[in-house]
């Protein structure tokens, strides 16, 4: 039998890294990986700005300021956020300033408002911009004529310098970075309206079996509701692909091939029809058409297949639902994400303490369903290991990976778990 590592390599080779790229508005680029390194075209912050609400001053003018001996300065300008005509600061004066507002030329420190005290009433006719008429709101919020500084700031205090976060020419994100909330915020702050990303692979999911019936329809004896299609299509979308689910195909090789040949996809994933028995439609249809069917030394998920059919990669997964989803996690998901340019292709691996004893089959890598307690650092298996126990797959948040040369583990043993939540 082929090892898990060997079959992972075979599947990965079917899906080379995509060279496609697309420029998308930021709102549409969420969740996609960058196609190339992103180089900043401007500084961030773009100008020196205040980190506090308070007063812009020359530090040397207030070096003697103290609680019992404040320094009084005339306030000669008001600088709200967004003001573009900031006047320079003259020696011996202060400008009232708001957080994020540009620091005036001549100022080298900001005194927080809590370290000051207004000394008189503001001029009710004062307007912060030369071209703006006074209003009641402006009068109510106008700067005082004079301010008392009660604590001396050091030069440079509470000033965010231009380029202190990002300097022009800096690579701020590497190719493959997934664009989440923080990354999109940075792009927007840098004035970038679009992101060049790797578009999603188009995946077609085919479920096979004459016994399959669409959910919502009544079952006849021997029929089951189809579950693998919706499950695998959802898994492909969660991996970052664009997935479509074809209506399940009956156990007819010609009908199966007809659906396969009409597929407009970068990858076709099938489930079912790959075991050793009769009426294995996928194996019958594809054995001599480019797909190699093998047995992999794992539980669940022993019957597998992979190959190229008419130029399209095809990965065939077993039909039992747990086998199918575990096989997707082990073989398809990492290869698919690598092909789409994601940097984080693998589920995170954690080390955990087993909360119970268990046994495993000799010579096979076993993947057991479990619940990981990150606070305690422990993992507990859920449900039997059988490949049809979908209820327990739905109740798990991790897979325990048990090596092929391990047949028993005692409670307290350290094991590797695949975190399915990240």
Tab-separated table of C-alpha atoms in Angstrom:
chain	number	residue	atom	x	y	z
A	1	UNK	CA	0.000	0.000	0.000
A	2	UNK	CA	1.030	3.594	-0.579
A	3	UNK	CA	1.886	5.670	2.475
A	4	UNK	CA	-0.010	8.824	3.392
A	5	UNK	CA	3.047	10.957	2.596
A	6	UNK	CA	3.467	9.320	-0.816
A	7	UNK	CA	-0.147	9.919	-1.804
A	8	UNK	CA	-0.017	13.510	-0.547
A	9	UNK	CA	2.902	14.076	-2.926
A	10	UNK	CA	1.001	12.516	-5.827
A	11	UNK	CA	-2.042	14.735	-5.254
A	12	UNK	CA	0.095	17.854	-4.804
A	13	UNK	CA	1.825	17.195	-8.141
A	14	UNK	CA	-1.554	17.288	-9.904
A	15	UNK	CA	-2.163	20.881	-8.824
A	16	UNK	CA	0.725	23.198	-9.719
A	17	UNK	CA	0.824	26.743	-8.373
A	18	UNK	CA	-1.589	28.962	-10.291
A	19	UNK	CA	-0.034	31.756	-12.351
A	20	UNK	CA	-3.343	33.594	-12.737
A	21	UNK	CA	-4.027	36.908	-11.025
A	22	UNK	CA	-6.889	39.345	-10.800
A	23	UNK	CA	-7.141	42.940	-9.570
A	24	UNK	CA	-10.160	43.188	-7.288
A	25	UNK	CA	-11.656	46.058	-5.293
A	26	UNK	CA	-10.703	45.635	-1.651
A	27	UNK	CA	-14.207	44.666	-0.570
A	28	UNK	CA	-14.122	41.755	-3.032
A	29	UNK	CA	-10.569	40.676	-2.234
A	30	UNK	CA	-11.276	39.511	1.321
A	31	UNK	CA	-10.056	35.987	1.944
A	32	UNK	CA	-7.913	35.816	-1.198
A	33	UNK	CA	-4.104	35.442	-1.224
A	34	UNK	CA	-1.909	38.160	-2.700
A	35	UNK	CA	-0.497	37.205	-6.093
A	36	UNK	CA	2.745	39.158	-5.560
A	37	UNK	CA	4.627	41.035	-2.852
A	38	UNK	CA	3.001	44.359	-2.015
A	39	UNK	CA	5.399	47.308	-1.935
A	40	UNK	CA	4.241	50.480	-0.174
A	41	UNK	CA	4.091	53.488	-2.452
A	42	UNK	CA	3.795	56.033	0.342
A	43	UNK	CA	4.608	56.609	3.983
A	44	UNK	CA	2.328	55.718	6.836
A	45	UNK	CA	1.638	57.977	8.642
A	46	UNK	CA	1.866	60.322	5.680
A	47	UNK	CA	2.760	63.297	7.935
A	48	UNK	CA	3.777	63.998	11.519
A	49	UNK	CA	0.586	63.904	13.557
A	50	UNK	CA	-0.546	64.159	17.140
A	51	UNK	CA	-1.048	61.020	19.210
A	52	UNK	CA	-3.140	62.934	21.764
A	53	UNK	CA	-5.785	65.582	22.147
A	54	UNK	CA	-3.942	68.520	23.636
A	55	UNK	CA	-1.613	71.362	22.680
A	56	UNK	CA	1.302	71.518	20.252
A	57	UNK	CA	4.221	73.372	21.806
A	58	UNK	CA	7.942	73.944	21.617
A	59	UNK	CA	9.371	71.763	24.392
A	60	UNK	CA	11.898	74.451	25.369
A	61	UNK	CA	9.081	76.912	26.057
A	62	UNK	CA	7.611	74.755	28.834
A	63	UNK	CA	10.645	73.070	30.416
A	64	UNK	CA	9.874	74.664	33.793
A	65	UNK	CA	6.196	73.652	33.837
A	66	UNK	CA	5.024	71.989	37.056
A	67	UNK	CA	1.776	71.421	38.955
A	68	UNK	CA	2.549	74.252	41.379
A	69	UNK	CA	4.197	76.467	38.769
A	70	UNK	CA	2.426	76.089	35.398
A	71	UNK	CA	3.619	77.878	32.278
A	72	UNK	CA	1.007	80.038	30.548
A	73	UNK	CA	0.992	80.252	26.734
A	74	UNK	CA	-1.293	82.104	24.329
A	75	UNK	CA	-3.268	79.774	22.036
A	76	UNK	CA	-2.909	81.128	18.517
A	77	UNK	CA	-4.520	78.406	16.377
A	78	UNK	CA	-6.876	75.435	16.493
A	79	UNK	CA	-5.952	72.270	14.536
A	80	UNK	CA	-8.845	69.803	14.243
A	81	UNK	CA	-8.381	66.571	12.299
A	82	UNK	CA	-8.581	67.216	8.588
A	83	UNK	CA	-7.330	70.784	8.643
A	84	UNK	CA	-5.070	71.294	5.620
A	85	UNK	CA	-3.930	74.900	6.156
A	86	UNK	CA	-2.007	74.345	9.397
A	87	UNK	CA	-0.179	77.552	10.400
A	88	UNK	CA	3.360	77.299	11.827
A	89	UNK	CA	3.863	77.551	15.574
A	90	UNK	CA	5.611	80.706	16.732
A	91	UNK	CA	7.947	80.650	19.761
A	92	UNK	CA	6.187	81.173	23.093
A	93	UNK	CA	2.755	80.087	21.783
A	94	UNK	CA	0.627	76.934	21.631
A	95	UNK	CA	-1.782	75.460	19.094
A	96	UNK	CA	-4.690	73.380	20.330
A	97	UNK	CA	-4.546	70.060	18.439
A	98	UNK	CA	-6.647	66.914	18.102
A	99	UNK	CA	-5.523	63.296	17.769
A	100	UNK	CA	-4.445	62.572	14.191
A	101	UNK	CA	-4.107	66.229	13.252
A	102	UNK	CA	-0.918	67.431	11.513
A	103	UNK	CA	1.766	68.757	13.844
A	104	UNK	CA	2.512	72.370	12.913
A	105	UNK	CA	5.957	73.411	11.752
A	106	UNK	CA	7.895	74.650	14.774
A	107	UNK	CA	6.245	72.307	17.295
A	108	UNK	CA	8.253	69.411	18.725
A	109	UNK	CA	5.968	68.075	21.486
A	110	UNK	CA	2.319	67.585	22.381
A	111	UNK	CA	0.996	68.343	25.854
A	112	UNK	CA	-2.026	66.086	26.598
A	113	UNK	CA	-5.139	68.029	27.449
A	114	UNK	CA	-5.218	66.474	30.939
A	115	UNK	CA	-1.862	68.155	31.672
A	116	UNK	CA	-3.301	71.600	30.897
A	117	UNK	CA	-5.923	74.048	32.121
A	118	UNK	CA	-7.624	76.833	30.165
A	119	UNK	CA	-6.991	80.245	31.738
A	120	UNK	CA	-9.876	82.210	30.221
A	121	UNK	CA	-12.981	81.928	28.086
A	122	UNK	CA	-12.631	81.396	24.329
A	123	UNK	CA	-13.551	84.045	21.826
A	124	UNK	CA	-17.137	83.173	20.727
A	125	UNK	CA	-16.422	84.486	17.222
A	126	UNK	CA	-13.323	82.317	16.770
A	127	UNK	CA	-13.347	79.959	13.764
A	128	UNK	CA	-10.612	77.327	13.254
A	129	UNK	CA	-10.325	77.935	9.502
A	130	UNK	CA	-9.733	81.313	7.955
A	131	UNK	CA	-12.411	80.757	5.293
A	132	UNK	CA	-15.072	79.271	7.602
A	133	UNK	CA	-17.739	81.452	9.219
A	134	UNK	CA	-18.210	81.110	12.986
A	135	UNK	CA	-21.016	78.811	14.129
A	136	UNK	CA	-22.558	78.009	17.469
A	137	UNK	CA	-20.842	74.602	17.437
A	138	UNK	CA	-17.450	76.122	16.697
A	139	UNK	CA	-17.944	78.766	19.356
A	140	UNK	CA	-18.801	76.125	21.945
A	141	UNK	CA	-15.662	74.160	21.073
A	142	UNK	CA	-13.308	77.029	20.392
A	143	UNK	CA	-9.820	77.102	21.848
A	144	UNK	CA	-9.137	79.261	24.918
A	145	UNK	CA	-7.069	82.493	24.604
A	146	UNK	CA	-4.440	81.087	26.944
A	147	UNK	CA	-3.593	77.701	28.392
A	148	UNK	CA	-1.625	76.697	31.487
A	149	UNK	CA	0.804	73.811	30.967
A	150	UNK	CA	1.258	71.874	34.234
A	151	UNK	CA	3.690	69.194	33.080
A	152	UNK	CA	6.693	69.551	30.773
A	153	UNK	CA	6.807	67.087	27.855
A	154	UNK	CA	10.086	65.846	26.407
A	155	UNK	CA	10.880	66.844	22.849
A	156	UNK	CA	9.143	64.448	20.449
A	157	UNK	CA	6.585	63.355	23.039
A	158	UNK	CA	3.187	62.233	21.691
A	159	UNK	CA	4.137	62.844	18.052
A	160	UNK	CA	3.668	60.104	15.470
A	161	UNK	CA	6.405	60.672	12.931
A	162	UNK	CA	5.784	60.336	9.210
A	163	UNK	CA	6.836	56.870	8.035
A	164	UNK	CA	7.128	55.485	11.562
A	165	UNK	CA	4.780	52.638	10.591
A	166	UNK	CA	5.584	52.196	6.892
A	167	UNK	CA	8.251	53.784	4.720
A	168	UNK	CA	7.889	53.978	0.923
A	169	UNK	CA	9.469	51.029	-0.859
A	170	UNK	CA	8.893	48.626	2.039
A	171	UNK	CA	7.412	45.182	1.317
A	172	UNK	CA	4.450	45.293	3.685
A	173	UNK	CA	2.868	41.978	2.633
A	174	UNK	CA	4.392	38.985	0.929
A	175	UNK	CA	2.824	36.988	-1.876
A	176	UNK	CA	0.449	34.395	-0.479
A	177	UNK	CA	-0.710	36.549	2.436
A	178	UNK	CA	-4.404	36.010	3.012
A	179	UNK	CA	-6.275	39.299	2.966
A	180	UNK	CA	-8.198	39.563	6.211
A	181	UNK	CA	-9.564	42.565	8.068
A	182	UNK	CA	-6.190	43.955	9.196
A	183	UNK	CA	-4.560	43.445	5.798
A	184	UNK	CA	-7.409	45.170	3.964
A	185	UNK	CA	-7.239	48.012	6.475
A	186	UNK	CA	-3.535	48.474	5.758
A	187	UNK	CA	-4.097	48.492	1.997
A	188	UNK	CA	-6.805	51.100	2.358
A	189	UNK	CA	-4.642	53.232	4.672
A	190	UNK	CA	-1.906	53.147	2.026
A	191	UNK	CA	-4.383	54.450	-0.537
A	192	UNK	CA	-4.497	51.189	-2.525
A	193	UNK	CA	-7.977	50.788	-4.072
A	194	UNK	CA	-7.441	47.293	-5.511
A	195	UNK	CA	-5.516	44.168	-4.570
A	196	UNK	CA	-3.945	41.799	-7.065
A	197	UNK	CA	-4.850	38.344	-5.837
A	198	UNK	CA	-4.833	34.729	-6.995
A	199	UNK	CA	-8.365	33.884	-8.127
A	200	UNK	CA	-10.029	30.774	-6.700
A	201	UNK	CA	-9.666	27.397	-8.375
A	202	UNK	CA	-12.890	26.122	-9.883
A	203	UNK	CA	-13.758	22.782	-8.297
A	204	UNK	CA	-16.495	20.422	-9.450
A	205	UNK	CA	-17.716	17.847	-6.927
A	206	UNK	CA	-19.304	14.683	-8.297
A	207	UNK	CA	-21.045	12.170	-6.047
A	208	UNK	CA	-21.745	8.770	-7.550
A	209	UNK	CA	-24.147	5.995	-6.633
A	210	UNK	CA	-27.552	4.778	-7.786
A	211	UNK	CA	-28.607	4.598	-4.142
A	212	UNK	CA	-28.287	8.374	-3.627
A	213	UNK	CA	-31.381	10.522	-3.207
A	214	UNK	CA	-31.587	14.283	-2.851
A	215	UNK	CA	-32.291	15.489	0.705
A	216	UNK	CA	-35.978	16.295	1.139
A	217	UNK	CA	-37.202	13.374	-0.959
A	218	UNK	CA	-38.636	10.226	0.524
A	219	UNK	CA	-36.402	7.158	0.542
A	220	UNK	CA	-37.196	3.766	-0.885
A	221	UNK	CA	-35.659	0.653	0.700
A	222	UNK	CA	-31.929	0.608	-0.004
A	223	UNK	CA	-31.673	4.346	-0.755
A	224	UNK	CA	-29.825	6.991	1.277
A	225	UNK	CA	-29.792	10.761	1.259
A	226	UNK	CA	-26.724	12.113	-0.516
A	227	UNK	CA	-24.390	14.003	1.836
A	228	UNK	CA	-20.884	13.927	0.354
A	229	UNK	CA	-21.543	16.463	-2.395
A	230	UNK	CA	-22.673	19.309	-0.167
A	231	UNK	CA	-20.002	18.380	2.391
A	232	UNK	CA	-17.059	18.334	-0.042
A	233	UNK	CA	-18.243	21.438	-1.899
A	234	UNK	CA	-18.414	23.274	1.431
A	235	UNK	CA	-14.953	22.008	2.359
A	236	UNK	CA	-13.564	23.255	-0.955
A	237	UNK	CA	-15.120	26.687	-0.422
A	238	UNK	CA	-13.726	26.836	3.112
A	239	UNK	CA	-10.317	26.089	1.585
A	240	UNK	CA	-10.708	29.139	-0.667
A	241	UNK	CA	-11.928	27.517	-3.876
A	242	UNK	CA	-15.001	28.200	-5.980
A	243	UNK	CA	-16.978	24.960	-5.803
A	244	UNK	CA	-19.945	23.598	-7.680
A	245	UNK	CA	-21.800	20.429	-6.833
A	246	UNK	CA	-23.082	18.334	-9.716
A	247	UNK	CA	-26.146	16.206	-9.269
A	248	UNK	CA	-25.013	12.772	-8.240
A	249	UNK	CA	-24.303	10.345	-11.041
A	250	UNK	CA	-25.827	6.882	-11.181
A	251	UNK	CA	-23.661	3.770	-11.409
A	252	UNK	CA	-23.267	4.050	-15.156
A	253	UNK	CA	-19.779	4.597	-16.593
A	254	UNK	CA	-20.973	6.316	-19.768
A	255	UNK	CA	-23.200	8.718	-17.843
A	256	UNK	CA	-20.359	9.445	-15.461
A	257	UNK	CA	-17.907	10.143	-18.304
A	258	UNK	CA	-20.435	12.408	-20.009
A	259	UNK	CA	-20.732	14.566	-16.901
A	260	UNK	CA	-16.969	14.567	-16.412
A	261	UNK	CA	-16.208	15.623	-19.984
A	262	UNK	CA	-18.633	18.543	-19.802
A	263	UNK	CA	-17.015	19.884	-16.635
A	264	UNK	CA	-15.627	23.421	-16.690
A	265	UNK	CA	-13.292	23.079	-13.744
A	266	UNK	CA	-9.680	23.286	-12.625
A	267	UNK	CA	-10.202	20.219	-10.441
A	268	UNK	CA	-12.800	17.464	-10.281
A	269	UNK	CA	-13.383	15.681	-6.974
A	270	UNK	CA	-15.441	12.499	-6.967
A	271	UNK	CA	-16.716	10.487	-4.028
A	272	UNK	CA	-17.673	6.864	-4.136
A	273	UNK	CA	-17.160	4.181	-6.744
A	274	UNK	CA	-13.490	3.465	-5.955
A	275	UNK	CA	-13.543	0.339	-3.771
A	276	UNK	CA	-12.770	-3.267	-4.662
A	277	UNK	CA	-16.310	-4.482	-5.297
A	278	UNK	CA	-18.585	-4.547	-8.325
A	279	UNK	CA	-20.462	-1.478	-9.648
A	280	UNK	CA	-17.546	0.833	-8.871
A	281	UNK	CA	-18.421	3.349	-11.561
A	282	UNK	CA	-15.534	5.780	-11.015
A	283	UNK	CA	-12.920	3.033	-11.113
A	284	UNK	CA	-14.572	1.361	-14.114
A	285	UNK	CA	-14.732	4.614	-16.065
A	286	UNK	CA	-11.278	6.035	-15.279
A	287	UNK	CA	-8.912	3.104	-14.779
A	288	UNK	CA	-7.481	3.358	-18.299
A	289	UNK	CA	-8.113	7.064	-18.782
A	290	UNK	CA	-5.347	8.585	-16.689
A	291	UNK	CA	-6.387	7.911	-13.089
A	292	UNK	CA	-4.358	5.566	-10.894
A	293	UNK	CA	-6.333	3.790	-8.188
A	294	UNK	CA	-4.408	2.764	-5.097
A	295	UNK	CA	-4.786	1.688	-1.518
A	296	UNK	CA	-3.318	4.051	1.051
A	297	UNK	CA	-2.163	2.795	4.434
A	298	UNK	CA	-4.597	4.890	6.459
A	299	UNK	CA	-7.855	4.576	8.349
A	300	UNK	CA	-10.333	5.829	7.326
A	301	UNK	CA	-9.777	6.429	3.605
A	302	UNK	CA	-7.866	3.458	2.213
A	303	UNK	CA	-9.228	3.473	-1.393
A	304	UNK	CA	-7.939	6.523	-3.297
A	305	UNK	CA	-7.344	7.618	-6.865
A	306	UNK	CA	-5.684	10.527	-8.632
A	307	UNK	CA	-4.743	11.484	-12.167
A	308	UNK	CA	-5.329	13.692	-15.203
A	309	UNK	CA	-8.347	13.116	-17.448
A	310	UNK	CA	-8.480	15.094	-20.693
A	311	UNK	CA	-6.210	17.718	-19.152
A	312	UNK	CA	-8.198	18.133	-15.919
A	313	UNK	CA	-6.908	16.897	-12.546
A	314	UNK	CA	-9.254	14.348	-10.998
A	315	UNK	CA	-9.076	13.193	-7.385
A	316	UNK	CA	-11.290	10.277	-6.442
A	317	UNK	CA	-12.262	9.882	-2.794
A	318	UNK	CA	-14.013	6.992	-1.047
A	319	UNK	CA	-17.768	7.092	-0.614
A	320	UNK	CA	-18.171	6.655	3.128
A	321	UNK	CA	-18.748	10.210	4.386
A	322	UNK	CA	-16.108	10.275	7.129
A	323	UNK	CA	-13.559	8.638	4.814
A	324	UNK	CA	-14.389	11.204	2.166
A	325	UNK	CA	-14.009	14.255	4.401
A	326	UNK	CA	-10.894	12.981	6.176
A	327	UNK	CA	-9.348	12.232	2.782
A	328	UNK	CA	-10.133	15.780	1.665
A	329	UNK	CA	-8.414	17.169	4.757
A	330	UNK	CA	-5.341	14.971	4.406
A	331	UNK	CA	-4.802	15.058	0.639
A	332	UNK	CA	-6.899	17.660	-1.181
A	333	UNK	CA	-7.035	20.716	1.066
A	334	UNK	CA	-3.266	21.335	1.353
A	335	UNK	CA	-2.700	20.768	-2.375
A	336	UNK	CA	-5.629	22.981	-3.329
A	337	UNK	CA	-4.521	25.858	-1.107
A	338	UNK	CA	-0.943	25.610	-2.357
A	339	UNK	CA	-2.200	25.758	-5.949
A	340	UNK	CA	-4.125	28.950	-5.144
A	341	UNK	CA	-1.051	30.618	-3.664
A	342	UNK	CA	-1.967	30.535	0.021
A	343	UNK	CA	0.992	30.535	2.385
A	344	UNK	CA	-0.843	28.651	5.138
A	345	UNK	CA	-1.661	25.466	3.272
A	346	UNK	CA	-1.809	23.072	6.216
A	347	UNK	CA	-4.108	22.815	9.192
A	348	UNK	CA	-2.169	23.795	12.322
A	349	UNK	CA	-0.689	20.824	14.161
A	350	UNK	CA	-0.937	20.852	17.961
A	351	UNK	CA	0.599	18.602	20.595
A	352	UNK	CA	-1.942	17.387	23.122
A	353	UNK	CA	-2.182	14.975	26.036
A	354	UNK	CA	-4.480	12.043	25.378
A	355	UNK	CA	-7.243	11.872	28.002
A	356	UNK	CA	-7.919	8.155	27.507
A	357	UNK	CA	-6.229	5.025	26.223
A	358	UNK	CA	-6.866	3.800	22.679
A	359	UNK	CA	-5.800	1.185	20.157
A	360	UNK	CA	-4.986	1.558	16.470
A	361	UNK	CA	-4.526	-0.808	13.519
A	362	UNK	CA	-0.970	-1.920	12.786
A	363	UNK	CA	0.616	-0.568	9.635
A	364	UNK	CA	-1.894	2.217	9.004
A	365	UNK	CA	-1.898	5.901	9.878
A	366	UNK	CA	-5.140	6.415	11.747
A	367	UNK	CA	-7.083	9.662	11.922
A	368	UNK	CA	-9.479	9.687	14.863
A	369	UNK	CA	-12.040	12.388	15.498
A	370	UNK	CA	-11.588	14.361	18.692
A	371	UNK	CA	-12.216	17.456	20.787
A	372	UNK	CA	-9.189	19.542	21.736
A	373	UNK	CA	-9.161	21.500	25.009
A	374	UNK	CA	-6.640	24.248	24.345
A	375	UNK	CA	-6.720	25.481	27.957
A	376	UNK	CA	-5.891	22.093	29.430
A	377	UNK	CA	-3.818	20.954	26.454
A	378	UNK	CA	-5.756	17.686	26.251
A	379	UNK	CA	-7.629	15.843	23.538
A	380	UNK	CA	-10.527	13.409	23.860
A	381	UNK	CA	-11.699	11.120	21.070
A	382	UNK	CA	-15.360	11.265	20.070
A	383	UNK	CA	-17.319	8.384	18.631
A	384	UNK	CA	-16.137	5.096	17.146
A	385	UNK	CA	-13.425	5.060	14.448
A	386	UNK	CA	-15.786	3.697	11.775
A	387	UNK	CA	-15.983	5.619	8.484
A	388	UNK	CA	-19.776	5.960	8.505
A	389	UNK	CA	-20.113	7.790	11.837
A	390	UNK	CA	-20.747	11.237	10.383
A	391	UNK	CA	-22.440	12.430	13.572
A	392	UNK	CA	-19.137	12.235	15.430
A	393	UNK	CA	-17.242	13.912	12.617
A	394	UNK	CA	-19.668	16.818	12.976
A	395	UNK	CA	-19.048	16.888	16.738
A	396	UNK	CA	-15.248	17.004	16.443
A	397	UNK	CA	-12.926	19.975	16.112
A	398	UNK	CA	-9.703	18.096	15.437
A	399	UNK	CA	-8.190	14.927	14.022
A	400	UNK	CA	-5.798	12.807	16.063
A	401	UNK	CA	-2.986	11.541	13.864
A	402	UNK	CA	-1.745	8.157	15.090
A	403	UNK	CA	1.385	6.878	13.379
A	404	UNK	CA	1.328	3.662	11.381
A	405	UNK	CA	3.765	1.958	13.751
A	406	UNK	CA	1.601	2.676	16.821
A	407	UNK	CA	-0.955	0.105	17.912
A	408	UNK	CA	-1.808	1.392	21.398
A	409	UNK	CA	-1.572	4.602	23.402
A	410	UNK	CA	-2.133	5.061	27.112
A	411	UNK	CA	-3.954	7.960	28.704
A	412	UNK	CA	-1.407	10.727	29.269
A	413	UNK	CA	0.494	10.027	26.053
A	414	UNK	CA	1.336	12.997	23.844
A	415	UNK	CA	-0.277	12.959	20.391
A	416	UNK	CA	-0.455	15.188	17.327
A	417	UNK	CA	-3.816	16.747	16.499
A	418	UNK	CA	-4.890	18.623	13.374
A	419	UNK	CA	-6.807	21.745	14.359
A	420	UNK	CA	-9.873	21.824	12.090
A	421	UNK	CA	-10.994	25.217	13.389
A	422	UNK	CA	-8.042	27.223	12.038
